[in-house]
Amino acid sequence: MSDVSESLIVYFSASGNTKSAAEKISRQTQAEVLAIQPATPYPEAYEDLATVGKKEIDEQILPDLAPLPMNLNAYQTIYLGFPIWWDQPPMLVARFLKEKGLVNKRVIVFATSYSSTIDNSLQVLKKWTENTAVEILGGFLANNEQEIQTGLASWTD
Ligand SMILES: Cc1cc2nc3c(=O)[nH]c(=O)nc-3n(C[C@H](O)[C@H](O)[C@H](O)COP(=O)(O)O)c2cc1C
């Protein structure tokens, strides 16, 4: 397992599932958690959220981030979590990667979904970080305790 003080869990969650996964991962790893949010909050109603989220993907819009209360410099490993939207990460995650860089950091991805696997989301993340010094190690679905246990065992030393 990575040195506790060098790991941080960063997540986005619209309806709480990824937040719950992040908290479970925190209990396992002792890493701190940090939520990212859009500067303009997403609508709560599913239909409205779906409309906004789909438009962002279709038009490749990177929504602005709400200010982060902490600096990521001290952390070497970032657990990056999000809900899968249309078989990929929300565009807010692209904004986070672009703005925060994560250069020379190792990124372990976790995601929650209704039925999608994490495979395409990992491909999209690798595309978003192409030619950068961000290392996407891999990732796992974190929909339940079992997936989290197995995922952490696979991606931490
Ligand atoms: C806009 C939107 C798009 C979604 N697209 C997918 C999808 O492509 N595949 C899937 O399995 N689940 C999809 N879901 C379901 C979410 O991934 C799932 O409910 C997730 O756990 C929500 O996490 P959260 O509570 O942290 O926001 C979608 C949900 C929303 C709101």
XYZ file of C-alpha atoms and ligand atoms in Angstrom:
188
model
C 0.000 0.000 0.000
C 1.277 3.495 -0.825
C 2.511 5.686 1.982
C -0.623 7.071 3.633
C 0.565 10.660 3.707
C 1.283 10.598 -0.006
C -2.147 9.495 -1.172
C -5.267 11.570 -1.652
C -8.732 10.536 -2.798
C -10.252 13.091 -5.173
C -13.791 12.465 -6.348
C -16.799 13.958 -8.038
C -20.235 12.637 -7.095
C -23.583 13.953 -8.275
C -25.943 11.723 -6.298
C -23.753 10.253 -3.556
C -22.669 6.815 -4.829
C -19.115 7.845 -5.674
C -18.909 9.809 -2.421
C -19.798 6.653 -0.546
C -17.163 4.695 -2.519
C -14.567 7.393 -1.744
C -15.352 7.148 1.962
C -14.991 3.357 1.881
C -11.641 3.675 0.095
C -10.576 6.223 2.687
C -11.376 3.791 5.500
C -9.230 1.158 3.785
C -6.306 3.369 2.831
C -6.436 6.086 5.545
C -6.072 8.606 2.690
C -7.846 11.950 2.966
C -10.772 12.747 0.678
C -11.373 15.821 -1.428
C -14.588 16.434 -3.389
C -14.493 18.350 -6.645
C -17.565 20.249 -7.757
C -18.485 22.389 -10.732
C -18.447 26.141 -10.081
C -22.080 26.183 -11.208
C -23.810 23.323 -9.387
C -25.339 20.620 -11.552
C -29.127 20.279 -11.471
C -30.399 17.667 -9.043
C -33.203 16.238 -11.160
C -31.910 13.343 -13.254
C -33.413 14.547 -16.545
C -31.892 18.001 -16.163
C -28.540 16.598 -15.078
C -28.580 14.235 -18.047
C -29.223 17.141 -20.416
C -26.354 19.218 -19.029
C -23.933 16.294 -18.811
C -24.690 15.114 -22.349
C -24.269 18.591 -23.788
C -20.868 18.869 -22.101
C -19.742 15.617 -23.684
C -21.210 16.312 -27.118
C -19.767 19.801 -27.275
C -16.573 18.962 -25.346
C -17.331 21.658 -22.782
C -15.065 21.613 -19.728
C -17.108 23.134 -16.884
C -15.261 25.362 -14.417
C -14.294 23.853 -11.068
C -15.361 25.282 -7.744
C -12.213 26.376 -5.871
C -10.389 23.531 -4.163
C -9.662 24.034 -0.465
C -6.292 22.320 -0.641
C -3.124 22.008 -2.631
C -2.330 18.677 -4.249
C 1.438 19.115 -4.382
C 2.222 16.908 -1.410
C 0.513 13.860 -2.845
C 2.165 11.341 -5.074
C -0.778 9.022 -5.611
C -4.260 10.270 -6.423
C -7.295 8.013 -6.285
C -9.580 9.701 -8.803
C -13.266 8.791 -8.607
C -16.365 9.685 -10.624
C -19.713 8.347 -11.810
C -19.635 6.963 -15.344
C -21.732 9.172 -17.635
C -22.376 7.855 -21.128
C -19.636 5.301 -20.700
C -16.998 7.897 -19.886
C -15.928 10.255 -17.079
C -17.904 13.511 -16.721
C -16.200 16.444 -18.473
C -15.610 18.006 -15.051
C -12.898 15.361 -14.629
C -11.243 16.587 -17.839
C -11.281 20.099 -16.404
C -9.709 18.849 -13.184
C -6.942 17.035 -15.075
C -6.297 20.041 -17.277
C -6.271 22.590 -14.484
C -4.583 20.632 -11.729
C -2.108 18.871 -13.961
C -1.317 15.919 -11.706
C 2.069 15.949 -13.384
C 4.360 13.211 -12.094
C 1.581 11.774 -9.995
C 0.276 8.234 -10.174
C -3.462 8.102 -10.697
C -5.589 5.144 -9.663
C -9.102 5.492 -10.997
C -12.326 4.323 -9.382
C -15.812 4.747 -10.748
C -19.404 3.911 -9.980
C -21.953 3.054 -12.633
C -25.265 1.409 -13.249
C -23.893 -1.207 -15.633
C -20.940 0.147 -17.624
C -17.506 -1.346 -17.060
C -14.588 0.988 -16.423
C -12.773 0.095 -19.649
C -13.917 2.905 -21.920
C -13.582 5.475 -19.132
C -9.937 4.450 -18.722
C -9.396 4.807 -22.471
C -10.900 8.297 -22.399
C -8.746 9.283 -19.411
C -5.645 8.020 -21.178
C -6.578 10.133 -24.186
C -7.118 13.184 -21.980
C -3.661 12.724 -20.414
C -1.786 11.782 -23.601
C 1.600 13.497 -23.835
C 1.424 14.703 -20.248
C 3.450 13.382 -17.328
C 0.311 12.056 -15.634
C 0.485 8.333 -15.093
C -2.895 6.596 -15.144
C -2.008 3.287 -13.511
C -5.395 1.681 -13.995
C -8.675 1.527 -12.212
C -11.633 -0.373 -10.914
C -15.374 -0.166 -10.463
C -16.256 0.676 -6.875
C -19.968 -0.077 -6.712
C -19.695 -2.259 -3.631
C -17.333 -3.364 -0.899
C -16.219 -6.433 -2.852
C -15.212 -4.427 -5.933
C -13.375 -1.951 -3.724
C -11.433 -4.677 -1.918
C -10.463 -6.367 -5.155
C -9.658 -3.087 -6.891
C -7.457 -1.794 -4.103
C -5.633 -5.100 -3.927
C -4.933 -4.935 -7.677
C -3.724 -1.371 -7.850
C -1.791 -0.772 -4.662
C 1.512 -2.372 -3.762
C -26.056 11.846 -16.658
C -25.869 10.393 -16.299
C -25.343 9.506 -17.223
C -25.112 8.155 -16.853
N -24.555 7.289 -17.768
C -24.296 6.004 -17.386
C -23.661 5.078 -18.274
O -23.308 5.377 -19.410
N -23.451 3.807 -17.827
C -23.812 3.394 -16.582
O -23.597 2.236 -16.247
N -24.385 4.251 -15.700
C -24.633 5.542 -16.082
N -25.197 6.411 -15.184
C -25.444 5.957 -13.807
C -24.332 6.453 -12.852
O -23.041 6.132 -13.347
C -24.463 5.799 -11.467
O -25.749 5.976 -10.965
C -23.416 6.362 -10.517
O -23.237 5.472 -9.432
C -23.812 7.719 -9.970
O -22.797 8.167 -9.094
P -22.978 9.407 -8.113
O -24.104 9.052 -7.173
O -21.677 9.502 -7.404
O -23.287 10.602 -8.938
C -25.446 7.728 -15.552
C -25.999 8.651 -14.645
C -26.199 9.955 -15.002
C -26.777 10.929 -14.003
